[in-house]
Short mmCIF file of C-alpha atoms and ligand atoms in Angstrom, two decimals:
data_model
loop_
_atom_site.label_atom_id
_atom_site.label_comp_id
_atom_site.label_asym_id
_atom_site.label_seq_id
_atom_site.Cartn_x
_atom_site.Cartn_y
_atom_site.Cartn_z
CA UNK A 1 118.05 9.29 169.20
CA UNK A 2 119.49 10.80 165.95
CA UNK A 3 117.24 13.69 164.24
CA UNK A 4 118.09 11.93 160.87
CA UNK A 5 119.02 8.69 159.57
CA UNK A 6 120.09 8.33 156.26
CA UNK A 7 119.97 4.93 154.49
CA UNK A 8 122.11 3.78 151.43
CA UNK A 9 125.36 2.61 150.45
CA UNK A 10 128.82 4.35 151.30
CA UNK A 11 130.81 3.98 148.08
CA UNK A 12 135.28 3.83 147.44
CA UNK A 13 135.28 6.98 145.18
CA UNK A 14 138.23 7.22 142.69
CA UNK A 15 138.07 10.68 141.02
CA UNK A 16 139.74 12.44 137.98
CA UNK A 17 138.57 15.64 135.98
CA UNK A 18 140.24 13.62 133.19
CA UNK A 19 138.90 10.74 131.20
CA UNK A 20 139.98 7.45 132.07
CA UNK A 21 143.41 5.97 130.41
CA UNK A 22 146.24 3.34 131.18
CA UNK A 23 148.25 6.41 133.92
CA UNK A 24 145.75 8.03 134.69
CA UNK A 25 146.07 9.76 138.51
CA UNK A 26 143.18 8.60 140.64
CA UNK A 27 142.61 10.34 143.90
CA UNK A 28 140.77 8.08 146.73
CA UNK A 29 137.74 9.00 148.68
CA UNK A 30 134.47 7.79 149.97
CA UNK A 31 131.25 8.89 149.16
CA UNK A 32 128.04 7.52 147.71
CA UNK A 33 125.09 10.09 147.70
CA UNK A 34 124.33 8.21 151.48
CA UNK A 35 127.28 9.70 152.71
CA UNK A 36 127.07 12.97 150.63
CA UNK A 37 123.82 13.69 152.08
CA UNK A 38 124.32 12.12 155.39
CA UNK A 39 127.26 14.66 155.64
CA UNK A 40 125.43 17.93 154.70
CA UNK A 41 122.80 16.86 157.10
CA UNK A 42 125.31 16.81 159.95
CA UNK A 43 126.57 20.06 158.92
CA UNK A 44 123.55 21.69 158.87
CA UNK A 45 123.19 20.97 162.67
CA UNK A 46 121.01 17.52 162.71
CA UNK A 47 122.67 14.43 165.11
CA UNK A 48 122.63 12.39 161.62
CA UNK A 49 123.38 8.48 161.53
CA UNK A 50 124.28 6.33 158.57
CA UNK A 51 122.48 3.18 157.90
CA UNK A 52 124.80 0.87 155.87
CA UNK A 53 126.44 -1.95 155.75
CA UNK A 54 129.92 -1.39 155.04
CA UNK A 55 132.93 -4.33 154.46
CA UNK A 56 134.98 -5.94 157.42
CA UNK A 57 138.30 -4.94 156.63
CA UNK A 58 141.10 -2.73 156.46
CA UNK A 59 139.54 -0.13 153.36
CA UNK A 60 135.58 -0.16 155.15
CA UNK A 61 137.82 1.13 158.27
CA UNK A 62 139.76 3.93 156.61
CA UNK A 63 135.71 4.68 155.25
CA UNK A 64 134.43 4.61 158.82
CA UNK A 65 136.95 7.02 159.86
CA UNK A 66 136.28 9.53 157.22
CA UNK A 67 132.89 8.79 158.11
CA UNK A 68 133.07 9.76 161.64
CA UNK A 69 135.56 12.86 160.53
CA UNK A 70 132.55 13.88 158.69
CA UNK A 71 130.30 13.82 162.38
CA UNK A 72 128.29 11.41 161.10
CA UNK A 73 126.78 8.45 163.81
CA UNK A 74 128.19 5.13 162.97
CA UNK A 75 126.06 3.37 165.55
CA UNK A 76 123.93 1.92 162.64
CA UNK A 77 126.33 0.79 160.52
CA UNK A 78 127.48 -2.93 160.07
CA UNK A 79 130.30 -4.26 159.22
CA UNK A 80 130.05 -7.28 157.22
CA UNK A 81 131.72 -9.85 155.03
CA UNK A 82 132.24 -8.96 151.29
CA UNK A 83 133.24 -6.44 148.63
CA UNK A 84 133.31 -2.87 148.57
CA UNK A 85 131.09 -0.99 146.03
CA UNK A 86 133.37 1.73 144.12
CA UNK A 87 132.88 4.09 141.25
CA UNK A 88 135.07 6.10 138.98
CA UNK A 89 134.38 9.73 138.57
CA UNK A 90 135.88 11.16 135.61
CA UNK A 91 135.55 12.91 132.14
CA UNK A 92 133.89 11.06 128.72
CA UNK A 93 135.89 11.87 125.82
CA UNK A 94 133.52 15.08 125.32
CA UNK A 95 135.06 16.17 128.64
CA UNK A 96 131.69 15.76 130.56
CA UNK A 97 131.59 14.17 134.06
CA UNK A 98 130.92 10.42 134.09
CA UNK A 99 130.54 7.59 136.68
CA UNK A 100 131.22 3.98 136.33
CA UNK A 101 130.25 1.56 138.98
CA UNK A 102 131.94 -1.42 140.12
CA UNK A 103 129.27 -1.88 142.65
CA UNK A 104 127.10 -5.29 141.38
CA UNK A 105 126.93 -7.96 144.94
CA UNK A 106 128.83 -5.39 146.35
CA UNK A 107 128.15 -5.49 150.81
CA UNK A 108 126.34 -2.11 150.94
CA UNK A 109 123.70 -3.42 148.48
CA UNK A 110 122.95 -6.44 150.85
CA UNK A 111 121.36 -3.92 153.13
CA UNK A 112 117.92 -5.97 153.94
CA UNK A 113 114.48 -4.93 155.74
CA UNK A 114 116.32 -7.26 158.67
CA UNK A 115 118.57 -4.26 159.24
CA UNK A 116 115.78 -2.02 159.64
CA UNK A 117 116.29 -0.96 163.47
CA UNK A 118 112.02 -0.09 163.20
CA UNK A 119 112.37 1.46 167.11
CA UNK A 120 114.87 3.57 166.12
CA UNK A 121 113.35 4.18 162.67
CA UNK A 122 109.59 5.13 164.36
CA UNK A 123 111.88 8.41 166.81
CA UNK A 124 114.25 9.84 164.53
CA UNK A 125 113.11 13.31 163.39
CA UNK A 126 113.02 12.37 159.34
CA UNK A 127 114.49 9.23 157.45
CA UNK A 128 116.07 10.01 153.96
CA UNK A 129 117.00 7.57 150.73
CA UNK A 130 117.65 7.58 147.26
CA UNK A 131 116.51 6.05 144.23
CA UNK A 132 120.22 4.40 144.27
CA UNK A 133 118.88 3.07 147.75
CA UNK A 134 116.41 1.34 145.74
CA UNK A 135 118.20 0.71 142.63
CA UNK A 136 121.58 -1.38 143.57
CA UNK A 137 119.30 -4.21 145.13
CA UNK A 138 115.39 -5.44 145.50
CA UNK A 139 116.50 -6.18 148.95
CA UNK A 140 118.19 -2.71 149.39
CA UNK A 141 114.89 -1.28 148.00
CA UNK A 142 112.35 -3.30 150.26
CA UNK A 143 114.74 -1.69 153.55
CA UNK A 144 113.65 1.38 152.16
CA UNK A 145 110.00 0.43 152.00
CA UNK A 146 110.19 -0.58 155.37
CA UNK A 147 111.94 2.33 156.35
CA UNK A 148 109.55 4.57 154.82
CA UNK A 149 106.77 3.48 155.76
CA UNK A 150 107.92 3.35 159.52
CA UNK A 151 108.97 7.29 159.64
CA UNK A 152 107.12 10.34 161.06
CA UNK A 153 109.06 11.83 158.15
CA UNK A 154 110.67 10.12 155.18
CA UNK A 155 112.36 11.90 152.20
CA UNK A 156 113.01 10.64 148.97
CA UNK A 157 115.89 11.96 146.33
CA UNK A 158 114.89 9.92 142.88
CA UNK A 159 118.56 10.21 142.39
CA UNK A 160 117.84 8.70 139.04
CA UNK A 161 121.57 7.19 137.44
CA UNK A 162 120.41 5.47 134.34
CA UNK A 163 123.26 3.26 134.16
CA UNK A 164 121.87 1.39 137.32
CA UNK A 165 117.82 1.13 136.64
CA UNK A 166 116.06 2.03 133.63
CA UNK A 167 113.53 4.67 133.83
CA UNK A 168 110.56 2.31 134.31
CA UNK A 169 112.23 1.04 137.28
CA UNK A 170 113.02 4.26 138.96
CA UNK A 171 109.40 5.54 137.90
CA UNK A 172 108.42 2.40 140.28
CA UNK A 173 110.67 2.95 142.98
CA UNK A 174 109.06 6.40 143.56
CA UNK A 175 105.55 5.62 142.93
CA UNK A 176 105.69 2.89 145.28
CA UNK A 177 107.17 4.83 148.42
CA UNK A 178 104.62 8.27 147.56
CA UNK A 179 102.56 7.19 150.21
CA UNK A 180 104.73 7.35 152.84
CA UNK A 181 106.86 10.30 151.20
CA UNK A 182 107.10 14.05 152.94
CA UNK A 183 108.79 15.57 150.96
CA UNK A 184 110.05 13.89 147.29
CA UNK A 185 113.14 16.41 145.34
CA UNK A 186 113.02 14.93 141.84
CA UNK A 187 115.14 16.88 138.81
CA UNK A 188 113.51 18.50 136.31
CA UNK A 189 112.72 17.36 133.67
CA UNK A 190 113.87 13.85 133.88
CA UNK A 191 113.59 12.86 137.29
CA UNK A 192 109.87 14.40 137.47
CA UNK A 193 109.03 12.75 134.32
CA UNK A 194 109.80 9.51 135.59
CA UNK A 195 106.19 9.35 136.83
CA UNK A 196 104.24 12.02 134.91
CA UNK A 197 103.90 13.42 131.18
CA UNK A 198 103.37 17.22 132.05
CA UNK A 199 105.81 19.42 130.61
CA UNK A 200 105.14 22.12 132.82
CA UNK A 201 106.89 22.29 135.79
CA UNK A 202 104.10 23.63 138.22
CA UNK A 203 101.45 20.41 136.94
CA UNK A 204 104.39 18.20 137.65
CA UNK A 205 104.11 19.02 141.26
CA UNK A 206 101.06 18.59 141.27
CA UNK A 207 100.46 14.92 139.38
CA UNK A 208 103.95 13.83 142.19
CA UNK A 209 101.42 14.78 145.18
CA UNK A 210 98.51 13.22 143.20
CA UNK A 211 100.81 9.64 143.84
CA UNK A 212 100.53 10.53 147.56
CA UNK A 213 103.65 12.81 148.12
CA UNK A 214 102.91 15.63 150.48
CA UNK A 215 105.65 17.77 149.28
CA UNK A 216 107.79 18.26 146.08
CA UNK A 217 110.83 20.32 145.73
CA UNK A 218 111.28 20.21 142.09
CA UNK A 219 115.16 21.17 141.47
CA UNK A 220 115.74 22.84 138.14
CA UNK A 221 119.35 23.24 137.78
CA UNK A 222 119.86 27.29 137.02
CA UNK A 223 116.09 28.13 137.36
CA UNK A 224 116.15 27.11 141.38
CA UNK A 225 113.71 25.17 142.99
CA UNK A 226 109.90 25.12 142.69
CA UNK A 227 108.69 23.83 146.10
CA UNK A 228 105.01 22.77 145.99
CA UNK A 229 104.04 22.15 149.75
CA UNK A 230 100.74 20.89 149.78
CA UNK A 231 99.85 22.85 146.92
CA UNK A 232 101.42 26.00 148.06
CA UNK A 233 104.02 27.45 145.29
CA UNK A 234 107.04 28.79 146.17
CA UNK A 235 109.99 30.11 143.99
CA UNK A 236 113.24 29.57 145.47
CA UNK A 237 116.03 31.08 143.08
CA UNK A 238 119.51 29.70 142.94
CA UNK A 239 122.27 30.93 144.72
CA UNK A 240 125.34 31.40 142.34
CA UNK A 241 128.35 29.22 143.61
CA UNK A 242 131.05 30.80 144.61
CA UNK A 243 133.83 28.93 143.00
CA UNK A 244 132.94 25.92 140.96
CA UNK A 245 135.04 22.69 140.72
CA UNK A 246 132.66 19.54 140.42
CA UNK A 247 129.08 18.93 140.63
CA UNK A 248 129.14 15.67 142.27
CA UNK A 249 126.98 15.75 145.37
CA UNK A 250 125.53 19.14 144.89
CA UNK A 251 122.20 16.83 144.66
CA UNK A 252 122.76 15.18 147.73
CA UNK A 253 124.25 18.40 149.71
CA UNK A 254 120.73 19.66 148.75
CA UNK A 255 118.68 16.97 149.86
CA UNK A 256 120.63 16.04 153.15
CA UNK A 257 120.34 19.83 154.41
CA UNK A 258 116.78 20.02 153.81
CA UNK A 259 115.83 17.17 155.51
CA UNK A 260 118.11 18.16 158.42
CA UNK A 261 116.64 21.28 158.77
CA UNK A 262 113.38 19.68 158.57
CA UNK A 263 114.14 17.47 161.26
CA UNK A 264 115.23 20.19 163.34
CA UNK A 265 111.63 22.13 163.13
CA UNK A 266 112.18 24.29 160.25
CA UNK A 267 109.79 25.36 158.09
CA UNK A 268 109.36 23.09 154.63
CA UNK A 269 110.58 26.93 152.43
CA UNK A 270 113.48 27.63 154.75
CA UNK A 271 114.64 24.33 155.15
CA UNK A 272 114.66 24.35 151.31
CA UNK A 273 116.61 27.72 151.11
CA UNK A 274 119.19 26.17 153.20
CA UNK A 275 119.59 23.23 151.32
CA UNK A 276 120.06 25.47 147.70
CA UNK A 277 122.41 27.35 149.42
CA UNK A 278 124.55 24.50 151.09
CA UNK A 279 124.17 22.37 147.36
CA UNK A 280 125.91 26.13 145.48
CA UNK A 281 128.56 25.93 148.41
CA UNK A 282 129.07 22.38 147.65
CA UNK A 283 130.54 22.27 144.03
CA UNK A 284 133.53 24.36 145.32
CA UNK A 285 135.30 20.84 146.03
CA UNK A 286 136.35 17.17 144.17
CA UNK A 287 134.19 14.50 144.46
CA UNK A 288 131.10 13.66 146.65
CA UNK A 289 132.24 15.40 149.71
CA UNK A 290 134.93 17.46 148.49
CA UNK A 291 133.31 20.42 150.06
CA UNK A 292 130.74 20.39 153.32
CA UNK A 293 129.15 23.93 154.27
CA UNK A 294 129.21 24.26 158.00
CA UNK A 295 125.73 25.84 158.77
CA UNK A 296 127.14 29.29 159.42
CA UNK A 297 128.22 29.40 155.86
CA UNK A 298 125.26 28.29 154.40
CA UNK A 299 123.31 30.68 156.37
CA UNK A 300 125.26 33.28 155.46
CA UNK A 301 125.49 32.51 152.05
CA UNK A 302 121.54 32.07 152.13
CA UNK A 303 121.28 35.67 153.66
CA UNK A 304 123.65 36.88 150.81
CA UNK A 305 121.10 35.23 148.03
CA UNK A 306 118.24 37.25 149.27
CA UNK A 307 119.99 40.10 149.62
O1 KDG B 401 125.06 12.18 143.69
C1 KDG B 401 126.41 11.80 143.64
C2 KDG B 401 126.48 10.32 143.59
O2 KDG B 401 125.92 9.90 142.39
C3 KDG B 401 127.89 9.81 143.68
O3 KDG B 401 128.41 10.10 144.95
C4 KDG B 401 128.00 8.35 143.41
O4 KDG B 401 126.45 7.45 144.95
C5 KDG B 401 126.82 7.56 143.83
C6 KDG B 401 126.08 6.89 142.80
O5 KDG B 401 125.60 5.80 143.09
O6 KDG B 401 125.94 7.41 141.70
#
């Protein structure tokens, strides 16, 4: 029995720190946040399986393999008849990262309550998804219902990308899974103000448990992360990265760790120190997995961040 499973869709990932032109070099990998997060989970120590369905042919093998390269479980994934879902990382003309998705009917967002293995679902240690869980399909979003409401432990990353649900939408995906939600780890401000008006941080927490949550590790970019465990406040400060090449993931590095370490018996606090320093470690590589902390190095880049 896995300690995790992570549900969502793998994604092709063509990245370039350059905006996108007629030449421009591409370089090919997979990720999705699924994967991103699936992968910090198995770094940080948690037997972590994928739940996805992934195409039947020659590209969804060369994305299993990385898959497995990453330790990740395969034994949930299916293959299945149809298109890949990709996206484009790369620069806007101001020179700020972008995304753009070529993802719409694509196999992974076929994912259904069918494939809901609800055994396997009730044992694992914690169950995470994403707002893009919910957002590429209704169908996608109802497996994550079911899902959710089926775990000891679920965890929910808004992972709000406005060019694939509107805010209303995203708002709804969150406030309808509270109930079963551990632990939510919105953004602030946006993804927090998806489902409340406060402008302070610390009331924000509280109106997200107020929907049901019992958790909320509010991430704040620079300012760290406010965790609010049952109304408990806790300041966790950043840990400065190292070496910084691309942000992608650094999200999803962040919530995959926590919820491993969650799984694993942690406490809620340290499982959240983990994750912010596995998330700084993270940005020190290209793309959604560019860079994956073993658990060593986030520890001891955790120790060095309270030192
Ligand atoms: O968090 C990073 C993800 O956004 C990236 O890997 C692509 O999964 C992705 C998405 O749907 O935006």
């Amino acid at each position: 029995i896995p300690d995790v499973l992570v549900i969502g869709e793998i994604l092709v990932e063509l990245s370039s720190t350059e905006p996108l032109d007629a030449g421009t070099a591409l370089t090919l990998n997979f990720s999705g946040d699924a994967l991103n997060s699936a992968a910090a989970a198995a770094a940080a120590g948690a037997h972590t399986a994928l739940l996805a369905r992934v195409p039947d042919d020659e590209l969804g093998d060369r994305l299993l393999e990385r898959v497995v390269a990453l330790g990740i479980d395969t034994s949930q994934v299916l293959r299945v008849a149809g298109q890949h879902g990709l996206y484009l990382q790369h620069a806007d003309p101001s020179g700020a990262r972008e995304f753009t998705y070529v993802r719409r009917g694509s196999a992974g967002s076929g994912l259904g309550p069918g494939d809901v293995p609800l055994d396997l679902v009730a044992k694992v240690g914690a169950v995470l998804a994403s707002g893009i869980a919910c957002a590429i399909s209704p169908l996608s979003a109802k497996a994550v219902r079911v899902a959710a409401s089926t775990s000891r432990c679920f965890v929910y990353d808004p992972n709000w990308r406005p060019r694939l649900v509107s805010a209303v939408g995203a708002g709804d995906h969150l406030r309808a899974l509270a109930q079963y939600t551990r632990l939510v780890t919105p953004g602030w401000p946006h993804e927090a103000q998806l489902v409340t008006d406060a402008t302070d941080p610390v009331a924000a927490c509280a109106a997200i448990r107020g929907l049901g949550v019992d958790a909320v590790a509010l991430t704040r970019g620079a300012d760290g992360v406010l965790l609010d465990d049952g109304g408990r406040i806790v300041e966790v400060p950043v840990i400065p990265a190292p070496v910084v090449v691309d942000q992608t993931g650094a999200g999803d590095s962040f919530a995959g760790t926590v919820t491993a370490r969650l799984a694993l018996g942690d406490a809620l606090e340290e499982a959240v120190r983990l994750g912010v320093a596995a998330a700084s470690l993270s940005v020190s590589g290209l793309g959604g997995t560019g860079h994956v902390a073993t658990l060593e190095e986030t520890r001891a880049h955790a120790a060095n961040g309270t030192a």
